[in-house]
Amino acid sequence: VRHTAPRVYRDMTSAWSAPAVMVSRVASRVSRVCVAKSRVPPTFGVPPSRRLRNTCRHVISWHPSHYPRASHTQTNAVEGTSSSSGDRSSGDTSVPAVFPETTSPSPSVDTASEAEDLDDDNEPVLSEAAQKANREVDAYVKTSSEQSTELCKPTAPNQYLPRRSGQFTLPNPPEPVRFPRTKLNLKLAVLLLRSGYETIDAMDILPMDQFQIKFWKSRQAEWEPYKFQYAPLTIEQGALEDPLYFDFISYVQFNVVSREIPKSASVFEERSGAEGTVKVIRRDPALSDNAILPAILAQRLGDTIYARLRYGFEDTEFHAPAPAVLSNKSDATAVEEDFELVKNGLTNLTKAMVRKGYGLRSDVSVVETDFSKKKQKLKIAVAGAANLWGAQALAAKGVSPTNEYLGFVLTAYCRATGVGSYYVTRASDVSTEIEFTVLLS
């Protein structure tokens, strides 16, 4: 597949009819490889027509991308706010040219032999609990996305993007992570990467066929230098559980979108399907200003990840805390109790991610509390975070947003609880520290 896929991609971008059949065969074989390696791809919000394409997603050697088209969660979130000449909606089953729909073979093809190549397994059925979680996530993301422009103003109570730490120069590029980090839970890794991809797609920042091409080129350009700095260690492509690989692939995703945001267009053409069908996509007019896109991307991504951690993701429970119920009283005792409730919630949310391999360990401590201003400053430290190298590499390039998953999620929790917040992130060779400030109303 490593050698075949680039040629398949070039063929698919033409108007030929043969590649559709060839891709069906290749996708079927890739599917069997995935199953043999116990890497059956997730099916959250994935309609049956996209099953083979998404099966290829976990085989990173499949070029140019291993990401799926946005699922119904993110599409529903912007339903009614984004339009296109093709009336793209939550039920849209079109796919990018990179992963065309499986088509029936032409009459000239031996249908008997082709049937042997096609994967005819039944679509996995989500449990009742997983379907309920889907609906709750959909509702939460849709509601928060409708408020994005208000939530991301500079004067908004919750700031999803980290504040600058006072430095007037960009930090130096990071050194390689020289110590072993814990293995990520595959569901958490997929949750983070898929949420990022779906958010980018739902916001209509750029054509997703172009995003996949740029993603693939960026990954190819930076993969060899990245591997070289860890030699003689071997990093397996596609092993999302390996923090070395997850750190890299998450970095590439944010590096591409952050560089595309400043020059993105509100109206563009997007190609999809085996025949390269062209649609004209018009971004929500409320998001026409590119300057607000980094903050909105951080907000929507943070709310999506928090919702999935809270309600569940593909039959996996993360036991993330629900928003705290505060008294909102002014006396000192009540304020102290409210601060304790928020601190406990932030602690449990951080631990929920660390338990699934986001870091080696975590610690949350109080730095200072100002009862007169109802403000408390916390220090949240995560040793061996899964994005330890990538977040520093993005910061060194001066792009925004960076892959501050934990900062986004903690901010989403505070917003859901009804308290204001902002934070500053600092990283060392071994840990990530977030100076998180909570403001009671």
CSV table of C-alpha atoms in Angstrom, one decimal:
chain,number,residue,atom,x,y,z
A,1,VAL,CA,0.0,0.0,0.0
A,2,ARG,CA,2.9,2.4,0.8
A,3,HIS,CA,4.0,2.2,-2.8
A,4,THR,CA,0.6,1.9,-4.5
A,5,ALA,CA,-1.3,4.7,-2.7
A,6,PRO,CA,0.5,7.7,-4.3
A,7,ARG,CA,-0.2,6.4,-7.8
A,8,VAL,CA,-3.8,5.7,-6.8
A,9,TYR,CA,-4.2,9.2,-5.6
A,10,ARG,CA,-2.9,10.7,-8.8
A,11,ASP,CA,-5.2,8.5,-10.8
A,12,MET,CA,-8.2,9.5,-8.7
A,13,THR,CA,-7.7,13.2,-9.3
A,14,SER,CA,-8.2,12.6,-13.0
A,15,ALA,CA,-11.4,11.9,-14.7
A,16,TRP,CA,-10.7,8.2,-15.4
A,17,SER,CA,-13.2,5.6,-14.3
A,18,ALA,CA,-10.7,2.7,-13.6
A,19,PRO,CA,-9.3,4.0,-10.3
A,20,ALA,CA,-12.6,3.7,-8.5
A,21,VAL,CA,-12.5,-0.1,-9.0
A,22,MET,CA,-8.8,-0.2,-8.1
A,23,VAL,CA,-9.4,1.8,-4.9
A,24,SER,CA,-12.2,-0.6,-3.9
A,25,ARG,CA,-9.7,-3.5,-4.1
A,26,VAL,CA,-6.9,-1.6,-2.3
A,27,ALA,CA,-9.3,-0.4,0.4
A,28,SER,CA,-10.5,-4.0,1.0
A,29,ARG,CA,-7.0,-5.3,1.4
A,30,VAL,CA,-6.1,-2.4,3.8
A,31,SER,CA,-9.2,-3.2,5.7
A,32,ARG,CA,-8.0,-6.8,6.3
A,33,VAL,CA,-4.6,-5.5,7.3
A,34,CYS,CA,-6.2,-3.3,9.9
A,35,VAL,CA,-8.3,-6.1,11.3
A,36,ALA,CA,-5.3,-8.4,11.5
A,37,LYS,CA,-3.5,-5.7,13.5
A,38,SER,CA,-6.5,-5.2,15.8
A,39,ARG,CA,-6.9,-1.7,14.6
A,40,VAL,CA,-10.5,-1.7,13.6
A,41,PRO,CA,-11.3,2.0,13.0
A,42,PRO,CA,-13.9,3.8,15.1
A,43,THR,CA,-17.4,4.2,13.8
A,44,PHE,CA,-18.7,7.1,15.8
A,45,GLY,CA,-21.0,9.1,13.5
A,46,VAL,CA,-19.7,7.3,10.4
A,47,PRO,CA,-22.3,6.3,7.9
A,48,PRO,CA,-22.0,3.0,6.1
A,49,SER,CA,-20.9,4.6,2.8
A,50,ARG,CA,-17.6,5.7,4.4
A,51,ARG,CA,-16.7,2.5,6.2
A,52,LEU,CA,-13.9,1.3,3.8
A,53,ARG,CA,-12.4,4.8,3.6
A,54,ASN,CA,-12.3,5.2,7.4
A,55,THR,CA,-10.8,1.7,7.7
A,56,CYS,CA,-7.8,3.0,5.8
A,57,ARG,CA,-7.4,5.9,8.2
A,58,HIS,CA,-5.3,4.0,10.8
A,59,VAL,CA,-2.8,2.8,8.2
A,60,ILE,CA,-0.6,5.8,8.1
A,61,SER,CA,1.4,4.6,5.1
A,62,TRP,CA,-1.8,5.1,3.1
A,63,HIS,CA,-1.3,8.4,1.3
A,64,PRO,CA,-2.2,11.2,1.3
A,65,SER,CA,-4.3,11.2,4.5
A,66,HIS,CA,-5.6,8.9,7.2
A,67,TYR,CA,-8.4,11.2,8.4
A,68,PRO,CA,-12.1,10.8,7.7
A,69,ARG,CA,-14.5,13.4,6.5
A,70,ALA,CA,-16.3,15.2,9.2
A,71,SER,CA,-18.9,13.1,11.1
A,72,HIS,CA,-22.4,14.1,11.9
A,73,THR,CA,-21.4,15.6,15.2
A,74,GLN,CA,-19.5,18.5,13.8
A,75,THR,CA,-21.8,18.9,10.7
A,76,ASN,CA,-24.9,19.1,12.9
A,77,ALA,CA,-23.1,21.7,15.0
A,78,VAL,CA,-23.1,24.2,12.1
A,79,GLU,CA,-26.3,23.1,10.4
A,80,GLY,CA,-28.1,26.1,9.3
A,81,THR,CA,-25.0,28.4,9.5
A,82,SER,CA,-22.9,27.0,6.6
A,83,SER,CA,-24.2,26.6,3.1
A,84,SER,CA,-22.9,25.5,-0.2
A,85,SER,CA,-24.1,25.2,-3.8
A,86,GLY,CA,-24.5,21.5,-3.1
A,87,ASP,CA,-26.6,22.0,0.1
A,88,ARG,CA,-24.1,20.3,2.3
A,89,SER,CA,-25.8,19.2,5.5
A,90,SER,CA,-25.6,16.6,8.3
A,91,GLY,CA,-26.7,13.9,5.9
A,92,ASP,CA,-24.1,14.6,3.3
A,93,THR,CA,-22.3,11.4,2.5
A,94,SER,CA,-19.9,12.9,-0.1
A,95,VAL,CA,-16.2,12.1,0.5
A,96,PRO,CA,-13.0,13.7,-0.7
A,97,ALA,CA,-11.3,12.4,-3.7
A,98,VAL,CA,-8.6,11.0,-1.5
A,99,PHE,CA,-11.0,8.3,-0.3
A,100,PRO,CA,-13.7,7.8,-2.9
A,101,GLU,CA,-16.9,5.9,-2.4
A,102,THR,CA,-16.8,2.2,-3.2
A,103,THR,CA,-18.4,1.8,-6.6
A,104,SER,CA,-19.7,-1.1,-8.4
A,105,PRO,CA,-17.3,-2.6,-11.0
A,106,SER,CA,-17.9,-1.8,-14.6
A,107,PRO,CA,-19.4,-4.5,-16.8
A,108,SER,CA,-15.9,-5.3,-18.2
A,109,VAL,CA,-14.7,-6.3,-14.8
A,110,ASP,CA,-14.9,-9.8,-13.5
A,111,THR,CA,-17.6,-9.3,-10.9
A,112,ALA,CA,-17.1,-12.7,-9.3
A,113,SER,CA,-13.4,-12.0,-8.6
A,114,GLU,CA,-14.1,-8.5,-7.6
A,115,ALA,CA,-16.7,-9.6,-5.0
A,116,GLU,CA,-14.0,-11.7,-3.4
A,117,ASP,CA,-11.9,-8.5,-3.0
A,118,LEU,CA,-14.6,-6.4,-1.5
A,119,ASP,CA,-15.1,-6.3,2.2
A,120,ASP,CA,-18.7,-7.3,2.8
A,121,ASP,CA,-18.8,-7.2,6.6
A,122,ASN,CA,-21.8,-5.8,8.2
A,123,GLU,CA,-21.6,-2.2,9.6
A,124,PRO,CA,-20.9,-2.4,13.4
A,125,VAL,CA,-23.9,-1.5,15.4
A,126,LEU,CA,-23.5,1.1,18.1
A,127,SER,CA,-24.8,0.2,21.5
A,128,GLU,CA,-27.8,2.0,22.9
A,129,ALA,CA,-25.5,3.8,25.4
A,130,ALA,CA,-23.2,4.9,22.5
A,131,GLN,CA,-26.1,6.2,20.5
A,132,LYS,CA,-27.3,8.2,23.5
A,133,ALA,CA,-23.8,9.6,24.0
A,134,ASN,CA,-23.8,10.7,20.3
A,135,ARG,CA,-27.0,12.6,20.7
A,136,GLU,CA,-25.8,14.3,23.9
A,137,VAL,CA,-22.5,15.3,22.2
A,138,ASP,CA,-24.4,16.5,19.1
A,139,ALA,CA,-26.7,18.8,21.2
A,140,TYR,CA,-23.9,20.2,23.3
A,141,VAL,CA,-21.6,20.9,20.3
A,142,LYS,CA,-24.4,22.5,18.3
A,143,THR,CA,-25.4,24.8,21.1
A,144,SER,CA,-21.9,26.0,21.9
A,145,SER,CA,-21.0,26.4,18.2
A,146,GLU,CA,-24.0,28.7,17.6
A,147,GLN,CA,-22.5,31.0,20.3
A,148,SER,CA,-18.9,30.9,19.0
A,149,THR,CA,-18.7,34.5,17.9
A,150,GLU,CA,-19.8,35.7,21.4
A,151,LEU,CA,-17.7,33.1,23.3
A,152,CYS,CA,-14.5,34.1,21.4
A,153,LYS,CA,-14.5,37.9,21.8
A,154,PRO,CA,-11.5,39.3,23.6
A,155,THR,CA,-13.8,40.4,26.4
A,156,ALA,CA,-15.5,37.0,26.8
A,157,PRO,CA,-15.3,35.5,30.3
A,158,ASN,CA,-13.5,32.4,29.1
A,159,GLN,CA,-10.4,32.7,26.9
A,160,TYR,CA,-9.7,29.4,25.1
A,161,LEU,CA,-6.4,30.5,23.6
A,162,PRO,CA,-3.5,30.7,26.1
A,163,ARG,CA,-2.2,34.2,26.9
A,164,ARG,CA,1.4,35.1,26.2
A,165,SER,CA,3.8,34.5,29.0
A,166,GLY,CA,5.4,37.9,28.7
A,167,GLN,CA,8.1,36.9,26.2
A,168,PHE,CA,8.7,39.2,23.3
A,169,THR,CA,10.6,36.6,21.2
A,170,LEU,CA,9.5,33.2,20.1
A,171,PRO,CA,10.8,30.3,22.2
A,172,ASN,CA,13.6,28.1,20.9
A,173,PRO,CA,12.6,24.8,19.0
A,174,PRO,CA,12.3,22.0,21.5
A,175,GLU,CA,14.7,19.2,22.1
A,176,PRO,CA,13.5,15.6,21.6
A,177,VAL,CA,11.7,14.0,24.5
A,178,ARG,CA,14.5,11.8,26.0
A,179,PHE,CA,12.5,9.8,28.5
A,180,PRO,CA,9.8,7.1,28.0
A,181,ARG,CA,6.2,8.4,28.1
A,182,THR,CA,3.1,6.3,28.9
A,183,LYS,CA,1.2,4.6,26.0
A,184,LEU,CA,-1.9,6.4,25.0
A,185,ASN,CA,-5.3,4.8,25.0
A,186,LEU,CA,-6.2,4.4,21.3
A,187,LYS,CA,-9.7,5.8,21.9
A,188,LEU,CA,-8.3,9.0,23.4
A,189,ALA,CA,-5.8,9.4,20.6
A,190,VAL,CA,-8.6,9.0,18.0
A,191,LEU,CA,-10.9,11.3,19.9
A,192,LEU,CA,-8.4,14.1,19.9
A,193,LEU,CA,-7.3,13.8,16.3
A,194,ARG,CA,-10.8,13.2,14.9
A,195,SER,CA,-12.2,16.1,16.9
A,196,GLY,CA,-9.6,18.4,15.4
A,197,TYR,CA,-10.3,17.2,11.9
A,198,GLU,CA,-14.0,17.5,12.2
A,199,THR,CA,-13.8,21.0,13.7
A,200,ILE,CA,-11.6,22.2,10.9
A,201,ASP,CA,-14.1,20.7,8.4
A,202,ALA,CA,-17.2,22.1,10.0
A,203,MET,CA,-15.7,25.6,10.1
A,204,ASP,CA,-15.0,25.6,6.4
A,205,ILE,CA,-11.5,27.0,6.8
A,206,LEU,CA,-10.3,25.5,3.5
A,207,PRO,CA,-11.2,22.8,1.0
A,208,MET,CA,-10.8,19.5,2.8
A,209,ASP,CA,-9.3,17.8,-0.3
A,210,GLN,CA,-6.6,20.6,-0.2
A,211,PHE,CA,-6.2,20.1,3.5
A,212,GLN,CA,-5.5,16.4,3.1
A,213,ILE,CA,-2.9,17.1,0.4
A,214,LYS,CA,-1.2,19.8,2.4
A,215,PHE,CA,-1.3,17.5,5.5
A,216,TRP,CA,0.3,14.7,3.5
A,217,LYS,CA,3.0,16.9,2.1
A,218,SER,CA,3.8,18.4,5.5
A,219,ARG,CA,4.0,15.0,7.1
A,220,GLN,CA,6.3,13.7,4.4
A,221,ALA,CA,8.6,16.7,4.6
A,222,GLU,CA,9.0,16.5,8.4
A,223,TRP,CA,8.8,12.8,9.1
A,224,GLU,CA,12.5,11.9,8.3
A,225,PRO,CA,14.0,14.7,10.3
A,226,TYR,CA,11.7,13.8,13.2
A,227,LYS,CA,12.7,10.2,13.1
A,228,PHE,CA,16.4,11.0,12.8
A,229,GLN,CA,16.4,12.9,16.1
A,230,TYR,CA,15.1,9.8,17.9
A,231,ALA,CA,17.5,7.3,16.2
A,232,PRO,CA,18.2,4.5,16.9
A,233,LEU,CA,14.6,4.2,18.3
A,234,THR,CA,12.1,3.1,15.7
A,235,ILE,CA,8.8,5.0,15.5
A,236,GLU,CA,6.1,3.0,13.8
A,237,GLN,CA,3.9,5.0,11.4
A,238,GLY,CA,0.3,4.8,12.3
A,239,ALA,CA,0.8,3.7,15.9
A,240,LEU,CA,-1.4,6.3,17.5
A,241,GLU,CA,-0.8,4.7,20.9
A,242,ASP,CA,2.9,5.6,20.7
A,243,PRO,CA,3.3,9.1,22.2
A,244,LEU,CA,6.2,9.7,19.9
A,245,TYR,CA,4.0,9.2,16.8
A,246,PHE,CA,0.9,10.9,18.3
A,247,ASP,CA,3.0,13.9,19.3
A,248,PHE,CA,4.2,14.2,15.7
A,249,ILE,CA,1.0,13.7,13.9
A,250,SER,CA,-0.9,16.1,16.1
A,251,TYR,CA,1.8,18.7,15.5
A,252,VAL,CA,1.4,18.2,11.7
A,253,GLN,CA,-2.4,18.6,11.9
A,254,PHE,CA,-2.2,21.9,13.8
A,255,ASN,CA,0.8,23.2,11.8
A,256,VAL,CA,-1.1,22.9,8.5
A,257,VAL,CA,-4.4,24.5,9.7
A,258,SER,CA,-2.6,27.3,11.6
A,259,ARG,CA,-0.7,28.3,8.5
A,260,GLU,CA,-3.8,28.1,6.3
A,261,ILE,CA,-6.1,30.2,8.5
A,262,PRO,CA,-4.5,33.7,7.7
A,263,LYS,CA,-5.0,33.2,4.0
A,264,SER,CA,-8.2,31.2,3.9
A,265,ALA,CA,-11.1,32.2,1.7
A,266,SER,CA,-14.8,32.4,2.8
A,267,VAL,CA,-15.9,31.0,-0.5
A,268,PHE,CA,-14.0,28.2,-2.2
A,269,GLU,CA,-14.4,25.1,-4.4
A,270,GLU,CA,-14.1,21.7,-2.8
A,271,ARG,CA,-13.7,18.4,-4.7
A,272,SER,CA,-15.3,15.2,-3.5
A,273,GLY,CA,-16.1,11.7,-4.7
A,274,ALA,CA,-14.3,9.4,-7.1
A,275,GLU,CA,-15.3,11.7,-10.0
A,276,GLY,CA,-14.0,14.8,-8.3
A,277,THR,CA,-17.4,16.5,-8.0
A,278,VAL,CA,-16.9,20.2,-7.3
A,279,LYS,CA,-19.0,22.0,-4.8
A,280,VAL,CA,-18.9,25.7,-3.9
A,281,ILE,CA,-18.6,26.1,-0.1
A,282,ARG,CA,-19.6,29.3,1.6
A,283,ARG,CA,-18.4,29.8,5.1
A,284,ASP,CA,-20.8,31.1,7.8
A,285,PRO,CA,-20.8,34.9,7.4
A,286,ALA,CA,-20.2,35.2,11.1
A,287,LEU,CA,-16.8,33.5,10.6
A,288,SER,CA,-15.7,35.6,7.6
A,289,ASP,CA,-13.0,37.4,9.6
A,290,ASN,CA,-9.9,35.2,9.5
A,291,ALA,CA,-8.6,36.9,12.6
A,292,ILE,CA,-11.2,35.3,14.9
A,293,LEU,CA,-10.8,31.8,13.4
A,294,PRO,CA,-8.0,30.6,15.8
A,295,ALA,CA,-10.0,31.4,18.9
A,296,ILE,CA,-13.2,29.8,17.4
A,297,LEU,CA,-11.3,26.7,16.4
A,298,ALA,CA,-9.9,26.5,20.0
A,299,GLN,CA,-13.4,27.0,21.5
A,300,ARG,CA,-15.2,24.5,19.3
A,301,LEU,CA,-12.5,21.9,19.7
A,302,GLY,CA,-12.4,22.3,23.4
A,303,ASP,CA,-16.1,22.0,23.8
A,304,THR,CA,-16.2,18.9,21.5
A,305,ILE,CA,-13.4,17.1,23.4
A,306,TYR,CA,-15.0,17.9,26.7
A,307,ALA,CA,-18.4,16.7,25.6
A,308,ARG,CA,-16.9,13.4,24.4
A,309,LEU,CA,-14.9,13.0,27.6
A,310,ARG,CA,-18.0,13.7,29.6
A,311,TYR,CA,-20.6,11.6,27.7
A,312,GLY,CA,-18.4,8.9,26.3
A,313,PHE,CA,-16.8,8.1,22.9
A,314,GLU,CA,-17.4,4.9,21.0
A,315,ASP,CA,-18.5,2.9,24.1
A,316,THR,CA,-15.5,4.2,26.0
A,317,GLU,CA,-16.1,6.0,29.3
A,318,PHE,CA,-13.6,8.6,30.5
A,319,HIS,CA,-15.4,9.6,33.7
A,320,ALA,CA,-14.9,13.3,33.1
A,321,PRO,CA,-16.7,15.4,35.6
A,322,ALA,CA,-20.0,17.2,34.9
A,323,PRO,CA,-20.1,21.0,35.4
A,324,ALA,CA,-20.0,22.0,39.1
A,325,VAL,CA,-23.0,23.5,40.8
A,326,LEU,CA,-21.9,26.6,42.6
A,327,SER,CA,-23.7,28.7,45.2
A,328,ASN,CA,-22.5,32.0,43.7
A,329,LYS,CA,-22.8,33.7,47.1
A,330,SER,CA,-20.6,36.5,48.2
A,331,ASP,CA,-19.7,35.5,51.7
A,332,ALA,CA,-16.1,34.2,52.3
A,333,THR,CA,-17.2,30.7,53.2
A,334,ALA,CA,-19.4,30.2,50.1
A,335,VAL,CA,-16.6,31.7,47.9
A,336,GLU,CA,-14.1,29.3,49.4
A,337,GLU,CA,-16.4,26.3,48.8
A,338,ASP,CA,-17.1,27.4,45.2
A,339,PHE,CA,-13.3,27.6,44.6
A,340,GLU,CA,-12.9,24.1,46.0
A,341,LEU,CA,-15.6,22.7,43.8
A,342,VAL,CA,-14.0,24.2,40.6
A,343,LYS,CA,-10.5,23.0,41.7
A,344,ASN,CA,-11.8,19.5,42.2
A,345,GLY,CA,-13.5,19.5,38.8
A,346,LEU,CA,-10.4,20.7,37.1
A,347,THR,CA,-8.3,18.1,39.0
A,348,ASN,CA,-10.7,15.2,38.0
A,349,LEU,CA,-10.8,16.3,34.4
A,350,THR,CA,-7.1,16.4,34.2
A,351,LYS,CA,-6.8,13.0,35.8
A,352,ALA,CA,-9.5,11.6,33.4
A,353,MET,CA,-7.1,12.3,30.5
A,354,VAL,CA,-4.0,11.2,32.3
A,355,ARG,CA,-5.6,7.9,33.2
A,356,LYS,CA,-5.9,7.2,29.5
A,357,GLY,CA,-2.3,8.0,28.8
A,358,TYR,CA,-2.3,11.7,28.1
A,359,GLY,CA,0.6,12.0,30.6
A,360,LEU,CA,2.6,10.1,33.2
A,361,ARG,CA,1.1,11.9,36.2
A,362,SER,CA,-0.6,15.2,37.0
A,363,ASP,CA,-0.8,17.6,39.9
A,364,VAL,CA,-3.1,20.5,40.6
A,365,SER,CA,-2.2,23.0,43.4
A,366,VAL,CA,-3.4,26.5,44.5
A,367,VAL,CA,-0.9,29.3,43.8
A,368,GLU,CA,-2.9,32.2,45.3
A,369,THR,CA,-6.4,33.2,46.1
A,370,ASP,CA,-7.9,36.7,46.2
A,371,PHE,CA,-11.3,36.5,47.9
A,372,SER,CA,-12.0,40.2,47.4
A,373,LYS,CA,-11.8,39.8,43.6
A,374,LYS,CA,-13.1,36.2,43.7
A,375,LYS,CA,-10.0,35.1,41.8
A,376,GLN,CA,-7.9,32.0,42.3
A,377,LYS,CA,-4.7,31.0,40.5
A,378,LEU,CA,-3.9,27.3,40.1
A,379,LYS,CA,-0.9,25.4,38.8
A,380,ILE,CA,-1.7,22.4,36.7
A,381,ALA,CA,1.3,20.3,35.9
A,382,VAL,CA,1.3,17.2,33.6
A,383,ALA,CA,4.6,15.2,33.4
A,384,GLY,CA,5.3,13.6,30.0
A,385,ALA,CA,2.3,15.0,28.2
A,386,ALA,CA,1.5,13.4,24.9
A,387,ASN,CA,1.9,16.7,23.1
A,388,LEU,CA,5.1,17.8,25.0
A,389,TRP,CA,7.2,18.2,21.9
A,390,GLY,CA,4.5,19.2,19.4
A,391,ALA,CA,3.1,22.1,21.4
A,392,GLN,CA,6.6,23.6,21.9
A,393,ALA,CA,7.4,23.1,18.2
A,394,LEU,CA,4.3,25.0,17.2
A,395,ALA,CA,4.9,27.7,19.7
A,396,ALA,CA,8.5,28.1,18.3
A,397,LYS,CA,6.9,28.7,14.9
A,398,GLY,CA,4.6,31.4,16.3
A,399,VAL,CA,1.4,29.8,14.9
A,400,SER,CA,-2.0,29.9,16.5
A,401,PRO,CA,-3.7,27.8,17.7
A,402,THR,CA,-1.4,25.2,19.0
A,403,ASN,CA,-2.5,21.7,20.1
A,404,GLU,CA,-3.2,22.8,23.7
A,405,TYR,CA,-5.8,20.1,24.2
A,406,LEU,CA,-5.8,20.2,28.0
A,407,GLY,CA,-6.0,24.0,28.1
A,408,PHE,CA,-9.0,23.9,25.7
A,409,VAL,CA,-10.8,21.3,27.7
A,410,LEU,CA,-10.2,22.9,31.1
A,411,THR,CA,-11.6,26.2,29.7
A,412,ALA,CA,-14.6,24.3,28.3
A,413,TYR,CA,-15.3,22.9,31.7
A,414,CYS,CA,-15.1,26.3,33.4
A,415,ARG,CA,-17.5,27.8,30.8
A,416,ALA,CA,-20.0,25.0,31.4
A,417,THR,CA,-19.7,25.6,35.1
A,418,GLY,CA,-20.3,29.3,34.7
A,419,VAL,CA,-17.0,30.7,35.9
A,420,GLY,CA,-14.5,32.8,33.9
A,421,SER,CA,-11.0,31.6,33.2
A,422,TYR,CA,-7.8,32.3,31.3
A,423,TYR,CA,-4.4,30.6,31.3
A,424,VAL,CA,-0.7,30.7,30.4
A,425,THR,CA,1.2,27.6,29.3
A,426,ARG,CA,4.8,26.9,30.0
A,427,ALA,CA,6.7,23.8,29.0
A,428,SER,CA,10.0,22.3,30.1
A,429,ASP,CA,11.9,19.2,28.9
A,430,VAL,CA,9.8,16.9,31.0
A,431,SER,CA,6.4,18.5,31.8
A,432,THR,CA,3.8,21.0,30.8
A,433,GLU,CA,2.6,23.6,33.3
A,434,ILE,CA,-0.6,25.6,33.0
A,435,GLU,CA,-1.1,28.6,35.2
A,436,PHE,CA,-4.9,28.6,35.2
A,437,THR,CA,-6.8,31.5,36.7
A,438,VAL,CA,-10.5,31.0,37.8
A,439,LEU,CA,-12.8,34.0,38.2
A,440,LEU,CA,-16.1,33.5,40.1
A,441,SER,CA,-19.1,35.6,39.0
